PDB file of C-alpha atoms in Angstrom:
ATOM      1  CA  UNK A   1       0.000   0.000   0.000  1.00  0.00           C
ATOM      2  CA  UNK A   2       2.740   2.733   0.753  1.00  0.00           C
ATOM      3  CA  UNK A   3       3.056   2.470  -3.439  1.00  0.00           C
ATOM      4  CA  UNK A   4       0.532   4.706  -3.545  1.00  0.00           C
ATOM      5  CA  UNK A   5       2.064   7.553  -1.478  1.00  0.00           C
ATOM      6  CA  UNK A   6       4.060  10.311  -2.148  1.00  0.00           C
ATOM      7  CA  UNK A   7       6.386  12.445   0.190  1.00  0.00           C
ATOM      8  CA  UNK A   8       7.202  15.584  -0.937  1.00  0.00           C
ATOM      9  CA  UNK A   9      10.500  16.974   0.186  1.00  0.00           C
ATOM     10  CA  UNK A  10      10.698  20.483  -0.637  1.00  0.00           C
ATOM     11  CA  UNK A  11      14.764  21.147  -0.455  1.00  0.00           C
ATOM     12  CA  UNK A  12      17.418  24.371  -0.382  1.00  0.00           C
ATOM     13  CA  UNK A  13      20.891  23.827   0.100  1.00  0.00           C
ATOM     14  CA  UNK A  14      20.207  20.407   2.398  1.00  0.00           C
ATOM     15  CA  UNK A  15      23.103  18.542   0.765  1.00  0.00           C
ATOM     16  CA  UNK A  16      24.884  17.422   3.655  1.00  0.00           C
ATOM     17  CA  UNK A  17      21.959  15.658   5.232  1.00  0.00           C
ATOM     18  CA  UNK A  18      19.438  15.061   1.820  1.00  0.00           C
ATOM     19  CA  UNK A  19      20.739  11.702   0.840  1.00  0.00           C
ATOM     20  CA  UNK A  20      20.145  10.252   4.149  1.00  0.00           C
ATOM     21  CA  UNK A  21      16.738  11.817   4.464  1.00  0.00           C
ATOM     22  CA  UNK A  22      15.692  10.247   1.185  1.00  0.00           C
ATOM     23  CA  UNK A  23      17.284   6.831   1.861  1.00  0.00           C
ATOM     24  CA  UNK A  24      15.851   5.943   5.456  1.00  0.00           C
ATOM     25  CA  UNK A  25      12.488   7.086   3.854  1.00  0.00           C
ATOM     26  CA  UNK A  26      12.399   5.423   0.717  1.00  0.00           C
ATOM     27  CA  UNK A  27      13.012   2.239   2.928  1.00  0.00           C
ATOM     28  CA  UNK A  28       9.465   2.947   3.650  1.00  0.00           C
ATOM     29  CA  UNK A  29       8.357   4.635   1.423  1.00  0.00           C
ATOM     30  CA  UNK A  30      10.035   4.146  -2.113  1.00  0.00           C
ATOM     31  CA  UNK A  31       7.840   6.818  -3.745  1.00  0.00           C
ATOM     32  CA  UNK A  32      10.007  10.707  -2.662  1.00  0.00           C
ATOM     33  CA  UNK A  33       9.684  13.823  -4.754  1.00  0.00           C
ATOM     34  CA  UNK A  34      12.153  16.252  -3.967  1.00  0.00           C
ATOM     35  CA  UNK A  35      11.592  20.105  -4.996  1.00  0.00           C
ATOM     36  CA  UNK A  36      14.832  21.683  -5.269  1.00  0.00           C
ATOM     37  CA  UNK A  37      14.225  25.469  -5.201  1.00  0.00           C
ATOM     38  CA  UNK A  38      17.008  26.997  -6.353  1.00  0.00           C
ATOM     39  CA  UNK A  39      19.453  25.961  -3.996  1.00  0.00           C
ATOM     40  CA  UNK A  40      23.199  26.825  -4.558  1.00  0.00           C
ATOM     41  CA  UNK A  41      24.715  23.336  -3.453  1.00  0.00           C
ATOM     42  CA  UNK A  42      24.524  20.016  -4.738  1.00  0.00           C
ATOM     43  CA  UNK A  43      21.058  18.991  -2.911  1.00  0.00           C
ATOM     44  CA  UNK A  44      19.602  17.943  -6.420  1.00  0.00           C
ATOM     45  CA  UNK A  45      22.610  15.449  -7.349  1.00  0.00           C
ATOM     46  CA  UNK A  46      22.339  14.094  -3.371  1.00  0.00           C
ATOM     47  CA  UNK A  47      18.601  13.456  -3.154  1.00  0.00           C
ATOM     48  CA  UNK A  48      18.786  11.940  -7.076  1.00  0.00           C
ATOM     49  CA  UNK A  49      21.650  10.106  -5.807  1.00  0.00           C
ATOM     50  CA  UNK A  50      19.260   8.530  -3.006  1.00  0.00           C
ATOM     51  CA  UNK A  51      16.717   7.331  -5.181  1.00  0.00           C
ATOM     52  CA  UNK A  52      14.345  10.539  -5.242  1.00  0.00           C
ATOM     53  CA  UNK A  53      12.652  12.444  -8.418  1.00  0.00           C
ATOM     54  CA  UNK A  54      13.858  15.840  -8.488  1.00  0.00           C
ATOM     55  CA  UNK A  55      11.982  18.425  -9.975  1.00  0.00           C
ATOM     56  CA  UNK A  56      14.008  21.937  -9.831  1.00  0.00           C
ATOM     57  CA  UNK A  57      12.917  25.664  -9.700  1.00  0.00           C
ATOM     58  CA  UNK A  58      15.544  28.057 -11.429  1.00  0.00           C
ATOM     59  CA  UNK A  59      15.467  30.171  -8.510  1.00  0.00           C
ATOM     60  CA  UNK A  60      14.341  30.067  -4.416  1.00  0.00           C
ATOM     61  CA  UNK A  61      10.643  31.042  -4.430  1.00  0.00           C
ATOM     62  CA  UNK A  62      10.063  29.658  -0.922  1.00  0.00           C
ATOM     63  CA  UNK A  63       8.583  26.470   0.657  1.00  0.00           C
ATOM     64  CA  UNK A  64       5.209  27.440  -0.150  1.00  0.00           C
ATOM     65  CA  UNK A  65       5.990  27.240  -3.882  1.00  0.00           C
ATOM     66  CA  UNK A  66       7.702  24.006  -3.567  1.00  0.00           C
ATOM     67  CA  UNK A  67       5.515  22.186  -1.721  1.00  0.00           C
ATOM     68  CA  UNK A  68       3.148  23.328  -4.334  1.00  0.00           C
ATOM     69  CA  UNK A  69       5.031  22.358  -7.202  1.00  0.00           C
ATOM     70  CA  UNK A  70       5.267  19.133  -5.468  1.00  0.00           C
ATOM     71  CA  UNK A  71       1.788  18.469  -4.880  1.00  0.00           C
ATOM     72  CA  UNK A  72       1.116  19.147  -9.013  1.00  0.00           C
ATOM     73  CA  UNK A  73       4.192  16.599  -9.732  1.00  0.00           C
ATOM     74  CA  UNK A  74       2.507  14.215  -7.520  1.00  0.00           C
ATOM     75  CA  UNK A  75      -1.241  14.872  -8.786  1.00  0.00           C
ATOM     76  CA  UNK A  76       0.137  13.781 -12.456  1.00  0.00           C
ATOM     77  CA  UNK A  77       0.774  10.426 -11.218  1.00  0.00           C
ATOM     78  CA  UNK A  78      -2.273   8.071 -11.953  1.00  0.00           C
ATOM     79  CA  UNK A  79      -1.763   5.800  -8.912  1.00  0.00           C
ATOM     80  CA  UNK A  80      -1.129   8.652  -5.772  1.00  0.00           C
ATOM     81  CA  UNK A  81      -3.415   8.189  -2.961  1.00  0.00           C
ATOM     82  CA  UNK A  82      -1.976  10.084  -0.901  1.00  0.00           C
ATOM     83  CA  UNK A  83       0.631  13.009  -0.144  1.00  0.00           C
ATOM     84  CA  UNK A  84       3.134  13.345   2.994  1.00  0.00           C
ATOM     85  CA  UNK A  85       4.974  16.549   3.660  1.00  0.00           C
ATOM     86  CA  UNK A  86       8.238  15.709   4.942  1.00  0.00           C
ATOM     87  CA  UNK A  87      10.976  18.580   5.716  1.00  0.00           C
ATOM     88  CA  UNK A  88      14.584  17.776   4.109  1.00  0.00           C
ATOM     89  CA  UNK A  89      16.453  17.984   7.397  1.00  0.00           C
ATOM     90  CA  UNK A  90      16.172  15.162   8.965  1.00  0.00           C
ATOM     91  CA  UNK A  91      13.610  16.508  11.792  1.00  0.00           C
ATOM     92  CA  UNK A  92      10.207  14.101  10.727  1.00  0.00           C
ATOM     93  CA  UNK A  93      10.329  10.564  11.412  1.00  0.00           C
ATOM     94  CA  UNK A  94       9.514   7.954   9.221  1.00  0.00           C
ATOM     95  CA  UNK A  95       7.648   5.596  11.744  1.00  0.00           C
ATOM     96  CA  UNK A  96       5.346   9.091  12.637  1.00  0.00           C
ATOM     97  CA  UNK A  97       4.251   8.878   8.772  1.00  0.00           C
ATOM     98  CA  UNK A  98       3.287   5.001   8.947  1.00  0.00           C
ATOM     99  CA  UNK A  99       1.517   5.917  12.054  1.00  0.00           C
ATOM    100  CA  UNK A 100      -0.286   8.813  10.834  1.00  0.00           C
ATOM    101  CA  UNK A 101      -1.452   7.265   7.091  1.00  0.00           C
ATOM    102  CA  UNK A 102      -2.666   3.960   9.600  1.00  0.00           C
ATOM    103  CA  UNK A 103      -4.637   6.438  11.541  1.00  0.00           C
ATOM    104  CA  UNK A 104      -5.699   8.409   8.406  1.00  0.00           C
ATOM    105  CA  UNK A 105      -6.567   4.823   6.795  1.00  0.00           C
ATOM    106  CA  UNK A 106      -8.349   3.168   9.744  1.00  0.00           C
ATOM    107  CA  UNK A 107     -10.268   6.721  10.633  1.00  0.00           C
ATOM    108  CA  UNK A 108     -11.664   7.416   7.418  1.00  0.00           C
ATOM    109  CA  UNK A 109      -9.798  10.703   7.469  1.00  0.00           C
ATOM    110  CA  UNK A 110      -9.090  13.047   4.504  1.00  0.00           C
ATOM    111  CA  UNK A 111      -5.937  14.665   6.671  1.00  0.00           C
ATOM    112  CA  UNK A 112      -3.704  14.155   9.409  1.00  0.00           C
ATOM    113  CA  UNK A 113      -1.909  16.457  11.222  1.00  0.00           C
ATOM    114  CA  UNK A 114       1.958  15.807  12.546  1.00  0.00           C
ATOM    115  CA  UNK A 115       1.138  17.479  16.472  1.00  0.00           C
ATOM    116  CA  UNK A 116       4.104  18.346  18.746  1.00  0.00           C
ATOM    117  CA  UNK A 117       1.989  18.830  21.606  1.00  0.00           C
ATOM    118  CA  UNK A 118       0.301  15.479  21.731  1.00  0.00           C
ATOM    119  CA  UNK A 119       3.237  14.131  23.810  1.00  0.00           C
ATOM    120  CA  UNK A 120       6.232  14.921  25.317  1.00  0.00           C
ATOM    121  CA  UNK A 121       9.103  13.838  23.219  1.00  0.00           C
ATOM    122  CA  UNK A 122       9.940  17.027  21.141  1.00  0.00           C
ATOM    123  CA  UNK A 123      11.961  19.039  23.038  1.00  0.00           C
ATOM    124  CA  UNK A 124      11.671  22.480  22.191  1.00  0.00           C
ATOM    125  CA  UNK A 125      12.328  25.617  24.279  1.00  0.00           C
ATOM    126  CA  UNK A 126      10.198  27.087  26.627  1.00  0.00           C
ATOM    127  CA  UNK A 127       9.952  30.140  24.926  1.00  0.00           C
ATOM    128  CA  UNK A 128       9.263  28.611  21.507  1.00  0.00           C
ATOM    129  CA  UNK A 129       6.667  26.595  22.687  1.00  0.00           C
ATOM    130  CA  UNK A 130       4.933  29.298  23.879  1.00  0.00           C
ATOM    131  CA  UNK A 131       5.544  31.670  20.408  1.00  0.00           C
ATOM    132  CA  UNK A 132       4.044  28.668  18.549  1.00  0.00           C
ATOM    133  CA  UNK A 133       1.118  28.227  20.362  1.00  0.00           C
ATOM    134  CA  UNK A 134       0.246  31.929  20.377  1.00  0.00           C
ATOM    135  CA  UNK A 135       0.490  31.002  16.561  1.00  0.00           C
ATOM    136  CA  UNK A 136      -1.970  27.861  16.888  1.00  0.00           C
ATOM    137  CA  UNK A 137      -4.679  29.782  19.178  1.00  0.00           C
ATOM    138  CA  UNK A 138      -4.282  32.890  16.344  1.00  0.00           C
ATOM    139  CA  UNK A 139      -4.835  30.364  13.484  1.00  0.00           C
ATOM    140  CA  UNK A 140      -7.899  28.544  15.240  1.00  0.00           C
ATOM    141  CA  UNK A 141      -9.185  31.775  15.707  1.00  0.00           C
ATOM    142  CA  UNK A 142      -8.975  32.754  12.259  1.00  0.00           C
ATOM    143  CA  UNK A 143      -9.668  28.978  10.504  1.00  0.00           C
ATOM    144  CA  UNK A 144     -12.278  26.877  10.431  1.00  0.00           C
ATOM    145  CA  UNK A 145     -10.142  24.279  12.763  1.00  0.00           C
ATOM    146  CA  UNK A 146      -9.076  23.167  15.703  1.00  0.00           C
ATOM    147  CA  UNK A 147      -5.586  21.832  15.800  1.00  0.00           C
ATOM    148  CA  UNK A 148      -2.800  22.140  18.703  1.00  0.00           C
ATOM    149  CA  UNK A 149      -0.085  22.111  16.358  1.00  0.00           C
ATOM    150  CA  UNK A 150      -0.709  24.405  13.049  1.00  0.00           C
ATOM    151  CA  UNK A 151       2.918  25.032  11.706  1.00  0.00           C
ATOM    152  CA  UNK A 152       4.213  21.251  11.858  1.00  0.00           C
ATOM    153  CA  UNK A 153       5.645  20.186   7.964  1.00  0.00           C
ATOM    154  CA  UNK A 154       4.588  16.566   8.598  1.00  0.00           C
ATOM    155  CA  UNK A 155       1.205  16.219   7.112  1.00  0.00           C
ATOM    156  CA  UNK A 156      -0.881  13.252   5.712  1.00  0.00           C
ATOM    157  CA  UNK A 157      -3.211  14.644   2.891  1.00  0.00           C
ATOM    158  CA  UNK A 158      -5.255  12.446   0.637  1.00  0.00           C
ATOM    159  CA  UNK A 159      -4.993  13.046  -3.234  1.00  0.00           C
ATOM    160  CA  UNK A 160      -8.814  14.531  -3.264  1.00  0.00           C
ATOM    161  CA  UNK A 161      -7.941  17.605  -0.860  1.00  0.00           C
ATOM    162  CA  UNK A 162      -4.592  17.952  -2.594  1.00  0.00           C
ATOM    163  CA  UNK A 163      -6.395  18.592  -5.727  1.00  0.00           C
ATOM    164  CA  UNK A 164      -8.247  21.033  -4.114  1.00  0.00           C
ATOM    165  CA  UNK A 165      -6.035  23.137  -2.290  1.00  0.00           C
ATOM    166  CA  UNK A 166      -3.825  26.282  -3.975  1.00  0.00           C
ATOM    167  CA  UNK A 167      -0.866  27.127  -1.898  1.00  0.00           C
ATOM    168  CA  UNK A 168       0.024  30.926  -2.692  1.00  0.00           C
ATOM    169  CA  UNK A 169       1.489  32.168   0.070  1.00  0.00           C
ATOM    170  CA  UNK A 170       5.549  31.266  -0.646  1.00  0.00           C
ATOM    171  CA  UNK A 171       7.125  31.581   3.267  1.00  0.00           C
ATOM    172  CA  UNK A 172       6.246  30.845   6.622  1.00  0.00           C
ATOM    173  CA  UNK A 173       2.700  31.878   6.008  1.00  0.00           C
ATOM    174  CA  UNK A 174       2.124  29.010   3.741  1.00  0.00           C
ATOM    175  CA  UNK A 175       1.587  26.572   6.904  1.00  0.00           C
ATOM    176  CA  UNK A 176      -1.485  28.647   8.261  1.00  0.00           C
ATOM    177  CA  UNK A 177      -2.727  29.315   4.697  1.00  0.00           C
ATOM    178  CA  UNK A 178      -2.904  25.699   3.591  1.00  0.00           C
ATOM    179  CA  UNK A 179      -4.622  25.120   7.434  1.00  0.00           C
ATOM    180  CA  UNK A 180      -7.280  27.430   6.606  1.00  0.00           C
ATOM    181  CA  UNK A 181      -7.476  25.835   2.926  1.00  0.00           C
ATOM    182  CA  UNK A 182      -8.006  22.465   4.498  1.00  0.00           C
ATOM    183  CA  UNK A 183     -10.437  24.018   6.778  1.00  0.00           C
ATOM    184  CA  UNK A 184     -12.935  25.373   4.325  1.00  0.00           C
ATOM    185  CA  UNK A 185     -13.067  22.273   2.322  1.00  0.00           C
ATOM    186  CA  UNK A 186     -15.655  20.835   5.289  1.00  0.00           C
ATOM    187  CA  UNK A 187     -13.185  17.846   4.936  1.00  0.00           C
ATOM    188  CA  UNK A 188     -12.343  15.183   8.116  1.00  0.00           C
ATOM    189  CA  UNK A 189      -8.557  15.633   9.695  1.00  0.00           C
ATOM    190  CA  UNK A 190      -7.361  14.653  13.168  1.00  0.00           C
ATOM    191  CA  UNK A 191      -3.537  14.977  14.559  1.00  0.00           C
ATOM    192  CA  UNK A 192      -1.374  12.625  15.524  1.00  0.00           C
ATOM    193  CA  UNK A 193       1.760  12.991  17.693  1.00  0.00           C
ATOM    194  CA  UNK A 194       4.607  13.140  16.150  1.00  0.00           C
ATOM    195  CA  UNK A 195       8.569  13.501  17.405  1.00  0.00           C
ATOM    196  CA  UNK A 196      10.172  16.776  15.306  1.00  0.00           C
ATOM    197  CA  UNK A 197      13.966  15.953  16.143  1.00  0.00           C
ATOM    198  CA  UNK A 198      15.817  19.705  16.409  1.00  0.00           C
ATOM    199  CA  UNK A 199      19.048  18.944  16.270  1.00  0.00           C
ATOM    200  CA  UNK A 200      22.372  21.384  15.951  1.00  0.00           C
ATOM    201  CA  UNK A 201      22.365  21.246  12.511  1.00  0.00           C
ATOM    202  CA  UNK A 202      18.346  21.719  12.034  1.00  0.00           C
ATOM    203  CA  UNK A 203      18.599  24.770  14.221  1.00  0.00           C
ATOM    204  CA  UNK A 204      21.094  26.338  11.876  1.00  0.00           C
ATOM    205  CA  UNK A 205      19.405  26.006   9.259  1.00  0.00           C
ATOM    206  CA  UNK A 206      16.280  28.055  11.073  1.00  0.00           C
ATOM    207  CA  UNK A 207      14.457  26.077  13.547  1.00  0.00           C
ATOM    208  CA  UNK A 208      15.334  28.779  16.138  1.00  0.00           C
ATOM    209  CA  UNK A 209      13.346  30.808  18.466  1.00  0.00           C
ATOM    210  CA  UNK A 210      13.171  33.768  15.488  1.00  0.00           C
ATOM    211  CA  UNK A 211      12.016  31.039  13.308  1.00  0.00           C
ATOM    212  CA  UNK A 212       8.692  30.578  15.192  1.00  0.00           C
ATOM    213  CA  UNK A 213       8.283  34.407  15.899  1.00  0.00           C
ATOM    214  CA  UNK A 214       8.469  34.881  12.011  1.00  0.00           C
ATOM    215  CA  UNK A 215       5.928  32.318  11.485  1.00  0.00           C
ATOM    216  CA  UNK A 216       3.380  34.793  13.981  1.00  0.00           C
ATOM    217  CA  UNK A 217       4.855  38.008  12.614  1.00  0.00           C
ATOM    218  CA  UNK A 218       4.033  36.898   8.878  1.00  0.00           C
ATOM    219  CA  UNK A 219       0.061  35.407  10.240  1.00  0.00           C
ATOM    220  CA  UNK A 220      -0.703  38.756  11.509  1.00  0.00           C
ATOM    221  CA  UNK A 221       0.446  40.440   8.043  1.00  0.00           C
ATOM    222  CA  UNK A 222      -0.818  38.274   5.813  1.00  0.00           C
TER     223      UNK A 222
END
């Protein structure tokens, strides 16, 4: 059955950590498009390296854009049942996406939610927990949903909603933007908990403190 999904990896400047990404998953889950948006290392040879299609923008438009260009890539293949949104950084685990399409499977559900906050084993700092869920209470306020983790990359979506949804927001916005997308479409979706793994290198590259205050700076703006 996990033929018939799709992760889509959208990826800038990730090299030193794609081809692992791509391998442990495709152990899983042998079906990985990678959206290389411009980046100015060798990410695309890496993650084609690993086994993963690689479709390429011609310059960084943001992880909006790819993960919209990877939803179309993955909407032109007959068999796709469903779409996961996995980050290129080695933070989402593959046994949270087996768990989540089982619960999206055995629920009847149209999307699943990656939640940090449904257990304890994300550790994130105090003060970034708190910026983040300031986010989630602003998006449920604004959205027709109810989720305690709105700005988590891991998602389970089935190939009906992805047809249906138009990401146009390009940066951090994109998150709340396809959450209010999702919402509208009167569609079911649950959460699961998932374990986002920040490590040294995944901070570096912008899972920081200013990270999650950009992500409610841009909501308010947008």
């Amino acid at each position: 059955m996990n033929e018939e999904v799709w992760l889509v990896v959208p990826l800038y400047n990730e090299a030193a950590v794609i081809g692992e990404v791509v391998r442990q998953a495709r152990a899983v889950f042998p079906n990985v498009v990678c959206v290389d948006d411009g980046s100015g290392d060798d990410s695309a040879q890496e993650a084609e390296r690993a086994g993963a299609v690689v479709v390429r923008h011609p310059v960084n438009l943001g992880q909006g854009a790819a993960l919209q260009t990877g939803f179309e890539y993955a909407l032109a293949v007959p068999g796709m049942r469903w779409v996961v949104t996995f980050d290129a950084d080695g933070q989402h685990q593959v046994q949270d996406v087996v768990a989540m399409l089982d619960k999206a499977r055995t629920e009847q559900l149209d999307v699943v939610f990656g939640s940090r906050f449904l257990d304890d084993r994300t550790e994130a700092g105090v003060l970034k927990k708190l910026v983040l869920r300031a986010a989630v209470a602003y998006t449920n306020l604004t959205t027709s949903t109810k989720l305690t983790d709105a700005h988590n990359g891991l998602r389970v979506i089935s190939r009906d909603v992805v047809s249906r949804v138009n990401i146009t927001q390009n940066r951090m916005a994109h998150a709340s933007e396809l959450v209010a997308q999702i919402g509208a479409l009167d569609v079911r979706y649950g959460e699961s908990p998932v374990h986002v793994l920040y490590t040294d290198y995944s901070r570096s590259k912008g899972q920081s403190l200013w990270n999650a205050v950009n992500i409610l700076v841009e909501l308010m703006l947008r």
